[in-house]
Tab-separated table of C-alpha atoms in Angstrom:
chain	number	residue	atom	x	y	z
A	1	MET	CA	138.284	58.200	236.598
A	2	MET	CA	135.858	61.190	236.909
A	3	LEU	CA	138.432	63.511	235.667
A	4	ALA	CA	138.645	60.944	231.985
A	5	ILE	CA	134.696	61.850	232.199
A	6	PHE	CA	134.299	65.363	232.714
A	7	GLY	CA	137.312	65.677	230.264
A	8	ALA	CA	135.219	64.034	228.125
A	9	MET	CA	131.757	66.225	228.843
A	10	LEU	CA	134.539	69.279	228.214
A	11	LEU	CA	136.045	67.944	224.428
A	12	ALA	CA	132.112	66.992	223.391
A	13	LEU	CA	131.190	71.182	224.709
A	14	VAL	CA	134.188	72.401	222.803
A	15	LEU	CA	133.958	70.060	220.049
A	16	ALA	CA	129.745	71.291	219.674
A	17	GLU	CA	130.760	74.795	219.538
A	18	LEU	CA	133.313	73.600	217.070
A	19	GLY	CA	130.276	73.088	214.518
A	20	LEU	CA	131.155	68.868	214.611
A	21	LYS	CA	128.308	67.529	215.175
A	22	VAL	CA	129.958	63.766	215.185
A	23	PRO	CA	132.897	63.777	216.861
A	24	ALA	CA	130.889	66.046	219.606
A	25	ASN	CA	127.667	62.755	219.732
A	26	ALA	CA	130.848	60.459	220.457
A	27	ALA	CA	132.236	61.986	223.332
A	28	VAL	CA	129.331	62.662	224.713
A	29	ALA	CA	128.985	58.794	224.272
A	30	CYS	CA	132.070	57.998	225.155
A	31	CYS	CA	131.224	60.224	228.369
A	32	ILE	CA	128.377	58.460	228.995
A	33	GLY	CA	129.910	54.581	229.133
A	34	LEU	CA	132.610	55.735	230.988
A	35	ALA	CA	130.166	56.837	234.148
A	36	LEU	CA	127.825	53.700	233.698
A	37	TRP	CA	131.866	52.019	234.207
A	38	LEU	CA	132.535	54.018	237.338
A	39	PHE	CA	128.842	53.457	238.751
A	40	GLN	CA	129.147	49.517	238.175
A	41	TYR	CA	132.761	49.762	239.641
A	42	GLU	CA	132.117	51.147	242.416
A	43	ILE	CA	128.396	48.954	242.666
A	44	HIS	CA	130.021	45.819	242.978
A	45	SER	CA	133.068	47.107	244.293
A	46	PRO	CA	134.594	45.205	247.085
A	47	ASP	CA	136.486	48.061	248.923
A	48	TYR	CA	134.123	50.814	248.184
A	49	GLY	CA	130.856	48.742	246.836
A	50	TYR	CA	127.470	48.722	249.287
A	51	ALA	CA	127.540	45.674	251.498
A	52	ILE	CA	124.462	43.986	251.773
A	53	PRO	CA	125.353	41.619	254.775
A	54	TRP	CA	122.686	39.744	254.422
A	55	LEU	CA	123.236	38.223	250.668
A	56	ARG	CA	127.009	36.872	252.404
A	57	TRP	CA	127.246	34.290	254.077
């Protein structure tokens, strides 16, 4: 998943260097969206998430 995030970031950089501002901004938004999704997945995942034992019954 981090590969997709860094790929979107690289795409945004390349598009910005080519002068394509709108697609570059869309790629930045995609990168941020993927990063937030990955963060939420890792927080709430039963395998990888944070353990809060006093909230588990």
